[in-house]
PDB file of N, CA and C in Angstrom:
ATOM      1  N   UNK A 628      12.759 -11.966  16.144  1.00 93.00           N
ATOM      2  CA  UNK A 628      14.181 -11.500  16.842  1.00 93.00           C
ATOM      3  C   UNK A 628      15.300 -12.644  15.962  1.00 93.00           C
ATOM      4  N   UNK A 629      15.144 -13.866  16.388  1.00 94.00           N
ATOM      5  CA  UNK A 629      15.741 -14.432  14.894  1.00 94.00           C
ATOM      6  C   UNK A 629      15.973 -14.264  13.691  1.00 94.00           C
ATOM      7  N   UNK A 630      14.690 -13.992  13.151  1.00 93.00           N
ATOM      8  CA  UNK A 630      14.459 -14.318  11.583  1.00 93.00           C
ATOM      9  C   UNK A 630      15.456 -12.840  11.367  1.00 93.00           C
ATOM     10  N   UNK A 631      15.258 -11.880  12.451  1.00 96.00           N
ATOM     11  CA  UNK A 631      15.754 -10.450  12.428  1.00 96.00           C
ATOM     12  C   UNK A 631      17.554 -10.677  12.009  1.00 96.00           C
ATOM     13  N   UNK A 632      17.958 -11.035  12.849  1.00 97.00           N
ATOM     14  CA  UNK A 632      19.121 -11.068  13.049  1.00 97.00           C
ATOM     15  C   UNK A 632      19.933 -12.074  11.807  1.00 97.00           C
ATOM     16  N   UNK A 633      18.872 -13.029  11.005  1.00 96.00           N
ATOM     17  CA  UNK A 633      19.230 -14.040   9.610  1.00 96.00           C
ATOM     18  C   UNK A 633      19.336 -12.982   8.468  1.00 96.00           C
ATOM     19  N   UNK A 634      18.249 -11.698   8.339  1.00 95.00           N
ATOM     20  CA  UNK A 634      17.846 -10.886   7.566  1.00 95.00           C
ATOM     21  C   UNK A 634      19.266 -10.015   7.364  1.00 95.00           C
ATOM     22  N   UNK A 635      20.072  -9.355   8.501  1.00 98.00           N
ATOM     23  CA  UNK A 635      20.866  -8.296   8.834  1.00 98.00           C
ATOM     24  C   UNK A 635      22.067  -8.961   8.410  1.00 98.00           C
ATOM     25  N   UNK A 636      21.775 -10.943   8.644  1.00 98.00           N
ATOM     26  CA  UNK A 636      23.648 -11.721   8.742  1.00 98.00           C
ATOM     27  C   UNK A 636      23.972 -11.696   7.170  1.00 98.00           C
ATOM     28  N   UNK A 637      22.367 -11.797   6.373  1.00 97.00           N
ATOM     29  CA  UNK A 637      22.834 -12.077   4.878  1.00 97.00           C
ATOM     30  C   UNK A 637      22.938 -10.732   4.387  1.00 97.00           C
ATOM     31  N   UNK A 638      22.740 -10.008   4.663  1.00 97.00           N
ATOM     32  CA  UNK A 638      23.563  -8.027   4.084  1.00 97.00           C
ATOM     33  C   UNK A 638      24.185  -7.896   4.070  1.00 97.00           C
ATOM     34  N   UNK A 639      24.687  -8.204   5.880  1.00 98.00           N
ATOM     35  CA  UNK A 639      26.380  -8.372   6.059  1.00 98.00           C
ATOM     36  C   UNK A 639      27.408  -9.148   4.897  1.00 98.00           C
ATOM     37  N   UNK A 640      26.659 -10.400   4.775  1.00 98.00           N
ATOM     38  CA  UNK A 640      27.101 -11.509   3.689  1.00 98.00           C
ATOM     39  C   UNK A 640      27.344 -10.590   3.020  1.00 98.00           C
ATOM     40  N   UNK A 641      26.554  -9.779   1.915  1.00 98.00           N
ATOM     41  CA  UNK A 641      26.352  -9.096   0.652  1.00 98.00           C
ATOM     42  C   UNK A 641      27.790  -8.249   0.807  1.00 98.00           C
ATOM     43  N   UNK A 642      27.834  -7.494   1.986  1.00 98.00           N
ATOM     44  CA  UNK A 642      29.070  -6.930   2.242  1.00 98.00           C
ATOM     45  C   UNK A 642      30.345  -7.461   1.718  1.00 98.00           C
ATOM     46  N   UNK A 643      30.555  -8.487   2.333  1.00 96.00           N
ATOM     47  CA  UNK A 643      31.770  -9.406   2.474  1.00 96.00           C
ATOM     48  C   UNK A 643      32.292  -9.839   1.579  1.00 96.00           C
ATOM     49  N   UNK A 644      31.364 -10.303   0.674  1.00 97.00           N
ATOM     50  CA  UNK A 644      31.581 -10.927  -0.564  1.00 97.00           C
ATOM     51  C   UNK A 644      31.892  -9.698  -1.874  1.00 97.00           C
ATOM     52  N   UNK A 645      31.332  -8.226  -1.710  1.00 98.00           N
ATOM     53  CA  UNK A 645      31.893  -7.177  -2.668  1.00 98.00           C
ATOM     54  C   UNK A 645      32.923  -7.091  -1.887  1.00 98.00           C
ATOM     55  N   UNK A 646      33.279  -6.611  -0.640  1.00 98.00           N
ATOM     56  CA  UNK A 646      34.438  -6.280  -0.119  1.00 98.00           C
ATOM     57  C   UNK A 646      35.537  -7.357  -0.227  1.00 98.00           C
ATOM     58  N   UNK A 647      35.393  -8.402  -0.468  1.00 97.00           N
ATOM     59  CA  UNK A 647      36.149  -9.776  -1.263  1.00 97.00           C
ATOM     60  C   UNK A 647      37.030  -8.951  -2.547  1.00 97.00           C
ATOM     61  N   UNK A 648      35.576  -9.030  -3.015  1.00 97.00           N
ATOM     62  CA  UNK A 648      35.917  -8.442  -4.580  1.00 97.00           C
ATOM     63  C   UNK A 648      37.066  -7.344  -4.336  1.00 97.00           C
ATOM     64  N   UNK A 649      36.362  -6.023  -3.745  1.00 97.00           N
ATOM     65  CA  UNK A 649      37.080  -5.188  -3.916  1.00 97.00           C
ATOM     66  C   UNK A 649      38.796  -4.903  -3.177  1.00 97.00           C
ATOM     67  N   UNK A 650      38.598  -6.176  -2.487  1.00 98.00           N
ATOM     68  CA  UNK A 650      39.553  -6.155  -1.888  1.00 98.00           C
ATOM     69  C   UNK A 650      41.111  -6.834  -2.492  1.00 98.00           C
ATOM     70  N   UNK A 651      40.670  -6.963  -4.017  1.00 97.00           N
ATOM     71  CA  UNK A 651      41.884  -7.879  -5.220  1.00 97.00           C
ATOM     72  C   UNK A 651      42.875  -8.725  -4.291  1.00 97.00           C
ATOM     73  N   UNK A 652      42.566  -9.821  -3.942  1.00 97.00           N
ATOM     74  CA  UNK A 652      42.841 -10.965  -3.449  1.00 97.00           C
ATOM     75  C   UNK A 652      43.629 -10.210  -2.454  1.00 97.00           C
ATOM     76  N   UNK A 653      43.108 -10.033  -1.099  1.00 97.00           N
ATOM     77  CA  UNK A 653      43.857  -9.440  -0.105  1.00 97.00           C
ATOM     78  C   UNK A 653      44.548  -8.230  -0.139  1.00 97.00           C
ATOM     79  N   UNK A 654      44.821  -8.099  -1.385  1.00 98.00           N
ATOM     80  CA  UNK A 654      46.088  -6.596  -1.842  1.00 98.00           C
ATOM     81  C   UNK A 654      45.815  -5.177  -1.376  1.00 98.00           C
ATOM     82  N   UNK A 655      44.453  -4.492  -0.671  1.00 98.00           N
ATOM     83  CA  UNK A 655      43.901  -3.847  -0.580  1.00 98.00           C
ATOM     84  C   UNK A 655      43.883  -4.025   0.542  1.00 98.00           C
ATOM     85  N   UNK A 656      44.050  -2.669   1.077  1.00 98.00           N
ATOM     86  CA  UNK A 656      43.876  -2.437   2.871  1.00 98.00           C
ATOM     87  C   UNK A 656      42.057  -2.585   3.549  1.00 98.00           C
ATOM     88  N   UNK A 657      41.486  -1.369   3.279  1.00 98.00           N
ATOM     89  CA  UNK A 657      41.056  -0.792   3.617  1.00 98.00           C
ATOM     90  C   UNK A 657      40.143  -1.890   2.877  1.00 98.00           C
ATOM     91  N   UNK A 658      39.264  -2.365   1.895  1.00 98.00           N
ATOM     92  CA  UNK A 658      38.382  -3.619   1.543  1.00 98.00           C
ATOM     93  C   UNK A 658      38.351  -4.956   2.229  1.00 98.00           C
ATOM     94  N   UNK A 659      39.732  -4.980   2.276  1.00 98.00           N
ATOM     95  CA  UNK A 659      40.199  -6.192   3.154  1.00 98.00           C
ATOM     96  C   UNK A 659      40.080  -6.446   4.890  1.00 98.00           C
ATOM     97  N   UNK A 660      40.000  -5.217   5.635  1.00 98.00           N
ATOM     98  CA  UNK A 660      39.549  -4.386   6.921  1.00 98.00           C
ATOM     99  C   UNK A 660      37.929  -4.455   6.623  1.00 98.00           C
ATOM    100  N   UNK A 661      37.311  -4.200   5.967  1.00 98.00           N
ATOM    101  CA  UNK A 661      35.735  -4.101   5.472  1.00 98.00           C
ATOM    102  C   UNK A 661      35.510  -5.588   5.523  1.00 98.00           C
ATOM    103  N   UNK A 662      35.908  -6.532   4.703  1.00 98.00           N
ATOM    104  CA  UNK A 662      35.631  -7.556   4.340  1.00 98.00           C
ATOM    105  C   UNK A 662      35.859  -8.831   6.126  1.00 98.00           C
ATOM    106  N   UNK A 663      36.768  -8.577   6.377  1.00 98.00           N
ATOM    107  CA  UNK A 663      37.043  -8.837   7.515  1.00 98.00           C
ATOM    108  C   UNK A 663      35.570  -8.379   9.074  1.00 98.00           C
ATOM    109  N   UNK A 664      35.234  -7.128   8.701  1.00 98.00           N
ATOM    110  CA  UNK A 664      34.095  -6.872   9.346  1.00 98.00           C
ATOM    111  C   UNK A 664      32.966  -6.997   9.318  1.00 98.00           C
ATOM    112  N   UNK A 665      32.811  -7.151   8.061  1.00 98.00           N
ATOM    113  CA  UNK A 665      31.680  -8.284   7.708  1.00 98.00           C
ATOM    114  C   UNK A 665      31.177  -9.143   7.543  1.00 98.00           C
ATOM    115  N   UNK A 666      32.457  -9.780   6.969  1.00 98.00           N
ATOM    116  CA  UNK A 666      32.068 -10.973   7.767  1.00 98.00           C
ATOM    117  C   UNK A 666      32.177 -11.780   9.028  1.00 98.00           C
ATOM    118  N   UNK A 667      32.697 -11.333   9.952  1.00 98.00           N
ATOM    119  CA  UNK A 667      33.016 -11.164  11.929  1.00 98.00           C
ATOM    120  C   UNK A 667      31.512 -11.209  12.076  1.00 98.00           C
ATOM    121  N   UNK A 668      30.595 -10.140  11.229  1.00 98.00           N
ATOM    122  CA  UNK A 668      29.442 -10.039  11.695  1.00 98.00           C
ATOM    123  C   UNK A 668      28.307 -11.003  11.125  1.00 98.00           C
ATOM    124  N   UNK A 669      28.521 -11.389  10.080  1.00 98.00           N
ATOM    125  CA  UNK A 669      27.596 -11.791   9.232  1.00 98.00           C
ATOM    126  C   UNK A 669      27.485 -13.580  10.036  1.00 98.00           C
ATOM    127  N   UNK A 670      28.899 -14.090  10.402  1.00 98.00           N
ATOM    128  CA  UNK A 670      28.763 -15.174  11.044  1.00 98.00           C
ATOM    129  C   UNK A 670      28.339 -15.324  11.853  1.00 98.00           C
ATOM    130  N   UNK A 671      29.135 -14.327  13.660  1.00 98.00           N
ATOM    131  CA  UNK A 671      28.353 -14.289  14.412  1.00 98.00           C
ATOM    132  C   UNK A 671      26.729 -13.526  14.435  1.00 98.00           C
ATOM    133  N   UNK A 672      26.303 -12.312  13.975  1.00 98.00           N
ATOM    134  CA  UNK A 672      24.653 -12.845  14.008  1.00 98.00           C
ATOM    135  C   UNK A 672      23.945 -14.171  13.003  1.00 98.00           C
ATOM    136  N   UNK A 673      25.123 -14.810  12.600  1.00 98.00           N
ATOM    137  CA  UNK A 673      24.068 -16.221  12.190  1.00 98.00           C
ATOM    138  C   UNK A 673      24.295 -17.321  13.434  1.00 98.00           C
ATOM    139  N   UNK A 674      25.381 -17.077  13.789  1.00 98.00           N
ATOM    140  CA  UNK A 674      25.352 -18.017  14.708  1.00 98.00           C
ATOM    141  C   UNK A 674      24.566 -17.575  16.698  1.00 98.00           C
ATOM    142  N   UNK A 675      24.058 -16.877  16.424  1.00 98.00           N
ATOM    143  CA  UNK A 675      23.197 -16.431  17.180  1.00 98.00           C
ATOM    144  C   UNK A 675      21.683 -16.330  16.821  1.00 98.00           C
ATOM    145  N   UNK A 676      21.340 -16.483  15.215  1.00 97.00           N
ATOM    146  CA  UNK A 676      20.162 -16.952  15.362  1.00 97.00           C
ATOM    147  C   UNK A 676      19.984 -18.173  15.635  1.00 97.00           C
ATOM    148  N   UNK A 677      20.681 -19.390  14.859  1.00 97.00           N
ATOM    149  CA  UNK A 677      21.347 -21.147  14.743  1.00 97.00           C
ATOM    150  C   UNK A 677      20.743 -21.169  16.229  1.00 97.00           C
ATOM    151  N   UNK A 678      21.039 -20.500  17.765  1.00 97.00           N
ATOM    152  CA  UNK A 678      20.213 -20.729  18.771  1.00 97.00           C
ATOM    153  C   UNK A 678      19.756 -21.370  18.710  1.00 97.00           C
ATOM    154  N   UNK A 679      18.166 -20.865  18.173  1.00 96.00           N
ATOM    155  CA  UNK A 679      16.744 -20.635  18.310  1.00 96.00           C
ATOM    156  C   UNK A 679      15.910 -20.993  16.312  1.00 96.00           C
ATOM    157  N   UNK A 680      16.888 -21.560  15.691  1.00 93.00           N
ATOM    158  CA  UNK A 680      15.700 -21.081  14.598  1.00 93.00           C
ATOM    159  C   UNK A 680      16.645 -22.785  13.972  1.00 93.00           C
ATOM    160  N   UNK A 681      15.866 -23.477  12.689  1.00 90.00           N
ATOM    161  CA  UNK A 681      16.480 -24.782  12.734  1.00 90.00           C
ATOM    162  C   UNK A 681      17.464 -24.253  11.464  1.00 90.00           C
ATOM    163  N   UNK A 682      18.838 -25.111  11.165  1.00 92.00           N
ATOM    164  CA  UNK A 682      19.858 -24.608  10.677  1.00 92.00           C
ATOM    165  C   UNK A 682      19.323 -24.826   8.871  1.00 92.00           C
ATOM    166  N   UNK A 683      18.853 -25.403   8.306  1.00 88.00           N
ATOM    167  CA  UNK A 683      18.436 -25.349   6.959  1.00 88.00           C
ATOM    168  C   UNK A 683      17.778 -24.179   6.564  1.00 88.00           C
ATOM    169  N   UNK A 684      16.887 -23.765   7.102  1.00 88.00           N
ATOM    170  CA  UNK A 684      15.983 -22.639   6.501  1.00 88.00           C
ATOM    171  C   UNK A 684      16.438 -21.280   7.316  1.00 88.00           C
ATOM    172  N   UNK A 685      17.404 -21.676   7.815  1.00 92.00           N
ATOM    173  CA  UNK A 685      18.179 -20.346   8.405  1.00 92.00           C
ATOM    174  C   UNK A 685      19.735 -19.851   7.366  1.00 92.00           C
ATOM    175  N   UNK A 686      19.888 -21.067   7.243  1.00 93.00           N
ATOM    176  CA  UNK A 686      21.149 -21.680   6.039  1.00 93.00           C
ATOM    177  C   UNK A 686      20.472 -20.734   5.353  1.00 93.00           C
ATOM    178  N   UNK A 687      19.609 -21.091   4.578  1.00 91.00           N
ATOM    179  CA  UNK A 687      19.182 -20.905   3.092  1.00 91.00           C
ATOM    180  C   UNK A 687      18.803 -19.381   3.023  1.00 91.00           C
ATOM    181  N   UNK A 688      18.063 -18.546   3.980  1.00 92.00           N
ATOM    182  CA  UNK A 688      17.743 -17.494   3.691  1.00 92.00           C
ATOM    183  C   UNK A 688      18.790 -16.629   3.869  1.00 92.00           C
ATOM    184  N   UNK A 689      20.095 -16.539   4.821  1.00 96.00           N
ATOM    185  CA  UNK A 689      21.399 -15.919   4.641  1.00 96.00           C
ATOM    186  C   UNK A 689      21.965 -16.197   3.700  1.00 96.00           C
ATOM    187  N   UNK A 690      22.166 -17.470   2.844  1.00 94.00           N
ATOM    188  CA  UNK A 690      23.022 -17.118   1.563  1.00 94.00           C
ATOM    189  C   UNK A 690      22.142 -16.854   0.340  1.00 94.00           C
ATOM    190  N   UNK A 691      20.608 -17.203   0.726  1.00 93.00           N
ATOM    191  CA  UNK A 691      19.683 -16.095  -0.414  1.00 93.00           C
ATOM    192  C   UNK A 691      20.486 -14.876  -0.895  1.00 93.00           C
ATOM    193  N   UNK A 692      20.200 -14.802   0.420  1.00 95.00           N
ATOM    194  CA  UNK A 692      19.899 -12.901   0.712  1.00 95.00           C
ATOM    195  C   UNK A 692      21.290 -12.765   0.562  1.00 95.00           C
ATOM    196  N   UNK A 693      22.248 -13.018   0.584  1.00 96.00           N
ATOM    197  CA  UNK A 693      23.917 -12.572   0.484  1.00 96.00           C
ATOM    198  C   UNK A 693      24.241 -13.201  -1.315  1.00 96.00           C
ATOM    199  N   UNK A 694      23.785 -14.027  -1.426  1.00 95.00           N
ATOM    200  CA  UNK A 694      23.956 -14.606  -3.097  1.00 95.00           C
ATOM    201  C   UNK A 694      23.124 -13.484  -4.105  1.00 95.00           C
ATOM    202  N   UNK A 695      22.328 -12.939  -3.814  1.00 95.00           N
ATOM    203  CA  UNK A 695      21.216 -12.177  -4.691  1.00 95.00           C
ATOM    204  C   UNK A 695      21.070 -10.954  -4.096  1.00 95.00           C
ATOM    205  N   UNK A 696      22.198 -10.735  -3.136  1.00 96.00           N
ATOM    206  CA  UNK A 696      22.022  -9.018  -2.960  1.00 96.00           C
ATOM    207  C   UNK A 696      23.527  -9.101  -3.252  1.00 96.00           C
ATOM    208  N   UNK A 697      24.148 -10.040  -3.547  1.00 97.00           N
ATOM    209  CA  UNK A 697      25.110  -9.702  -4.475  1.00 97.00           C
ATOM    210  C   UNK A 697      25.547  -9.708  -5.444  1.00 97.00           C
ATOM    211  N   UNK A 698      24.608 -10.171  -6.161  1.00 96.00           N
ATOM    212  CA  UNK A 698      24.562 -10.250  -7.542  1.00 96.00           C
ATOM    213  C   UNK A 698      23.738  -9.056  -8.396  1.00 96.00           C
ATOM    214  N   UNK A 699      23.013  -7.922  -7.256  1.00 96.00           N
ATOM    215  CA  UNK A 699      22.337  -6.934  -7.473  1.00 96.00           C
ATOM    216  C   UNK A 699      23.035  -5.912  -7.509  1.00 96.00           C
ATOM    217  N   UNK A 700      24.103  -6.177  -6.376  1.00 97.00           N
ATOM    218  CA  UNK A 700      24.819  -4.840  -6.263  1.00 97.00           C
ATOM    219  C   UNK A 700      25.645  -4.760  -7.356  1.00 97.00           C
ATOM    220  N   UNK A 701      26.129  -6.226  -7.558  1.00 97.00           N
ATOM    221  CA  UNK A 701      27.585  -6.589  -8.669  1.00 97.00           C
ATOM    222  C   UNK A 701      26.651  -6.061 -10.055  1.00 97.00           C
ATOM    223  N   UNK A 702      25.421  -5.542 -10.442  1.00 97.00           N
ATOM    224  CA  UNK A 702      24.981  -5.311 -11.735  1.00 97.00           C
ATOM    225  C   UNK A 702      24.947  -3.951 -11.644  1.00 97.00           C
ATOM    226  N   UNK A 703      24.612  -3.591 -10.429  1.00 97.00           N
ATOM    227  CA  UNK A 703      24.121  -2.107 -10.617  1.00 97.00           C
ATOM    228  C   UNK A 703      25.389  -1.005 -10.125  1.00 97.00           C
ATOM    229  N   UNK A 704      26.175  -1.615  -9.340  1.00 97.00           N
ATOM    230  CA  UNK A 704      27.387  -0.606  -9.080  1.00 97.00           C
ATOM    231  C   UNK A 704      29.183  -1.409  -9.716  1.00 97.00           C
ATOM    232  N   UNK A 705      28.617  -2.211 -10.010  1.00 96.00           N
ATOM    233  CA  UNK A 705      30.292  -2.881 -10.382  1.00 96.00           C
ATOM    234  C   UNK A 705      30.376  -3.019 -11.999  1.00 96.00           C
ATOM    235  N   UNK A 706      29.094  -3.254 -12.490  1.00 96.00           N
ATOM    236  CA  UNK A 706      29.130  -2.999 -13.938  1.00 96.00           C
ATOM    237  C   UNK A 706      28.976  -4.593 -14.681  1.00 96.00           C
ATOM    238  N   UNK A 707      28.751  -5.531 -13.780  1.00 97.00           N
ATOM    239  CA  UNK A 707      28.463  -6.770 -13.856  1.00 97.00           C
ATOM    240  C   UNK A 707      27.881  -6.727 -14.702  1.00 97.00           C
ATOM    241  N   UNK A 708      27.217  -8.025 -16.247  1.00 96.00           N
ATOM    242  CA  UNK A 708      26.894  -8.432 -17.326  1.00 96.00           C
ATOM    243  C   UNK A 708      25.180  -8.397 -16.575  1.00 96.00           C
ATOM    244  N   UNK A 709      24.514  -7.964 -16.940  1.00 97.00           N
ATOM    245  CA  UNK A 709      22.948  -7.925 -16.895  1.00 97.00           C
ATOM    246  C   UNK A 709      22.053  -8.794 -17.732  1.00 97.00           C
ATOM    247  N   UNK A 710      21.654  -9.371 -17.494  1.00 96.00           N
ATOM    248  CA  UNK A 710      20.366 -10.340 -18.363  1.00 96.00           C
ATOM    249  C   UNK A 710      19.829 -10.927 -17.862  1.00 96.00           C
ATOM    250  N   UNK A 711      18.588 -10.893 -18.697  1.00 97.00           N
ATOM    251  CA  UNK A 711      17.681 -12.130 -18.187  1.00 97.00           C
ATOM    252  C   UNK A 711      17.758 -13.438 -17.649  1.00 97.00           C
ATOM    253  N   UNK A 712      18.619 -13.918 -17.860  1.00 97.00           N
ATOM    254  CA  UNK A 712      18.453 -15.257 -17.062  1.00 97.00           C
ATOM    255  C   UNK A 712      19.587 -15.112 -16.179  1.00 97.00           C
ATOM    256  N   UNK A 713      19.875 -14.037 -15.763  1.00 96.00           N
ATOM    257  CA  UNK A 713      20.617 -13.549 -14.221  1.00 96.00           C
ATOM    258  C   UNK A 713      19.493 -12.988 -13.681  1.00 96.00           C
ATOM    259  N   UNK A 714      18.181 -12.550 -14.247  1.00 96.00           N
ATOM    260  CA  UNK A 714      17.710 -11.990 -13.483  1.00 96.00           C
ATOM    261  C   UNK A 714      16.416 -12.555 -13.047  1.00 96.00           C
ATOM    262  N   UNK A 715      16.595 -13.828 -14.258  1.00 97.00           N
ATOM    263  CA  UNK A 715      15.347 -14.736 -13.405  1.00 97.00           C
ATOM    264  C   UNK A 715      15.865 -15.989 -12.771  1.00 97.00           C
ATOM    265  N   UNK A 716      16.850 -15.929 -12.966  1.00 95.00           N
ATOM    266  CA  UNK A 716      18.086 -17.063 -11.574  1.00 95.00           C
ATOM    267  C   UNK A 716      17.820 -16.060 -10.112  1.00 95.00           C
ATOM    268  N   UNK A 717      18.201 -15.176  -9.901  1.00 95.00           N
ATOM    269  CA  UNK A 717      17.624 -13.982  -8.467  1.00 95.00           C
ATOM    270  C   UNK A 717      16.421 -14.622  -8.211  1.00 95.00           C
ATOM    271  N   UNK A 718      15.574 -14.277  -8.831  1.00 95.00           N
ATOM    272  CA  UNK A 718      14.485 -14.556  -8.760  1.00 95.00           C
ATOM    273  C   UNK A 718      13.901 -15.711  -8.254  1.00 95.00           C
ATOM    274  N   UNK A 719      14.403 -17.311  -8.678  1.00 95.00           N
ATOM    275  CA  UNK A 719      14.428 -17.900  -8.467  1.00 95.00           C
ATOM    276  C   UNK A 719      15.010 -18.665  -7.129  1.00 95.00           C
ATOM    277  N   UNK A 720      16.035 -18.208  -7.314  1.00 92.00           N
ATOM    278  CA  UNK A 720      16.835 -18.374  -5.409  1.00 92.00           C
ATOM    279  C   UNK A 720      15.725 -17.745  -4.498  1.00 92.00           C
ATOM    280  N   UNK A 721      15.517 -16.272  -4.466  1.00 91.00           N
ATOM    281  CA  UNK A 721      14.661 -15.676  -3.847  1.00 91.00           C
ATOM    282  C   UNK A 721      13.112 -16.546  -3.371  1.00 91.00           C
ATOM    283  N   UNK A 722      12.438 -16.604  -4.629  1.00 92.00           N
ATOM    284  CA  UNK A 722      11.174 -17.978  -4.315  1.00 92.00           C
ATOM    285  C   UNK A 722      11.844 -19.271  -3.854  1.00 92.00           C
ATOM    286  N   UNK A 723      12.647 -19.531  -3.898  1.00 88.00           N
ATOM    287  CA  UNK A 723      13.321 -21.304  -3.739  1.00 88.00           C
ATOM    288  C   UNK A 723      13.455 -20.686  -2.037  1.00 88.00           C
ATOM    289  N   UNK A 724      14.021 -19.675  -1.619  1.00 85.00           N
ATOM    290  CA  UNK A 724      14.066 -20.025  -0.467  1.00 85.00           C
ATOM    291  C   UNK A 724      13.560 -19.488   0.870  1.00 85.00           C
ATOM    292  N   UNK A 725      11.952 -18.392   0.038  1.00 86.00           N
ATOM    293  CA  UNK A 725      10.789 -18.841   0.052  1.00 86.00           C
ATOM    294  C   UNK A 725      10.069 -19.801   0.974  1.00 86.00           C
ATOM    295  N   UNK A 726      10.010 -20.671  -0.239  1.00 86.00           N
ATOM    296  CA  UNK A 726       9.353 -21.862  -0.251  1.00 86.00           C
ATOM    297  C   UNK A 726       9.672 -22.461   0.749  1.00 86.00           C
ATOM    298  N   UNK A 727      11.164 -22.572   1.095  1.00 81.00           N
ATOM    299  CA  UNK A 727      12.243 -23.522   1.976  1.00 81.00           C
ATOM    300  C   UNK A 727      11.769 -22.916   3.684  1.00 81.00           C
ATOM    301  N   UNK A 728      11.255 -21.644   3.835  1.00 78.00           N
ATOM    302  CA  UNK A 728      10.579 -21.081   5.053  1.00 78.00           C
ATOM    303  C   UNK A 728       9.326 -21.598   4.906  1.00 78.00           C
ATOM    304  N   UNK A 729       8.655 -20.928   4.177  1.00 81.00           N
ATOM    305  CA  UNK A 729       6.945 -21.559   3.992  1.00 81.00           C
ATOM    306  C   UNK A 729       6.814 -23.243   4.638  1.00 81.00           C
ATOM    307  N   UNK A 730       8.150 -23.742   4.157  1.00 78.00           N
ATOM    308  CA  UNK A 730       7.707 -25.287   4.050  1.00 78.00           C
ATOM    309  C   UNK A 730       8.122 -26.208   5.657  1.00 78.00           C
ATOM    310  N   UNK A 731       8.535 -25.530   6.556  1.00 67.00           N
ATOM    311  CA  UNK A 731       8.404 -26.017   7.856  1.00 67.00           C
ATOM    312  C   UNK A 731       8.854 -25.122   9.029  1.00 67.00           C
ATOM    313  N   UNK A 732       9.956 -24.277   8.854  1.00 53.00           N
ATOM    314  CA  UNK A 732      10.187 -24.129  10.424  1.00 53.00           C
ATOM    315  C   UNK A 732       9.296 -22.985  11.064  1.00 53.00           C
ATOM    316  N   UNK A 733       8.853 -23.357  12.006  1.00 49.00           N
ATOM    317  CA  UNK A 733       7.722 -22.624  12.681  1.00 49.00           C
ATOM    318  C   UNK A 733       7.878 -21.522  13.631  1.00 49.00           C
ATOM    319  N   UNK A 734       8.994 -22.169  14.149  1.00 50.00           N
ATOM    320  CA  UNK A 734      10.151 -21.467  15.603  1.00 50.00           C
ATOM    321  C   UNK A 734      10.138 -19.521  15.246  1.00 50.00           C
TER     322      UNK A 734
END
C-alpha cells in the first residue's frame, strides 16, 4: 500500500510541475490553484508513505516518476523538443530508480 502511495504521489508531482509551468510565475489563477492542489497531494501522500518505507528508494521513485512524467508530458503536449538523448536519459532515470528499488528496501 505504501508503494502505491509513492506512485500516485509521483504522478501528482508531474501534475504540479506542469501546472507550475502553466501558471507563468503564479500569474494565472487556475494553473496556480492546480499547482497548489497537486503539490499538497503529492507531498501529503509521500509523507504518509515514508512512515513505512526507507526514504532513499521512496524518494527516488517519487522523483523519478515526477521527472520522467514531466519530461514525457512536455514532449507530448507542450511542444518540448524530442531527441534521442532526451529519450535515452528518461529511460536511464527509470532504470536507475528500478535498480535502486531492487537493491534494498524489502518493506
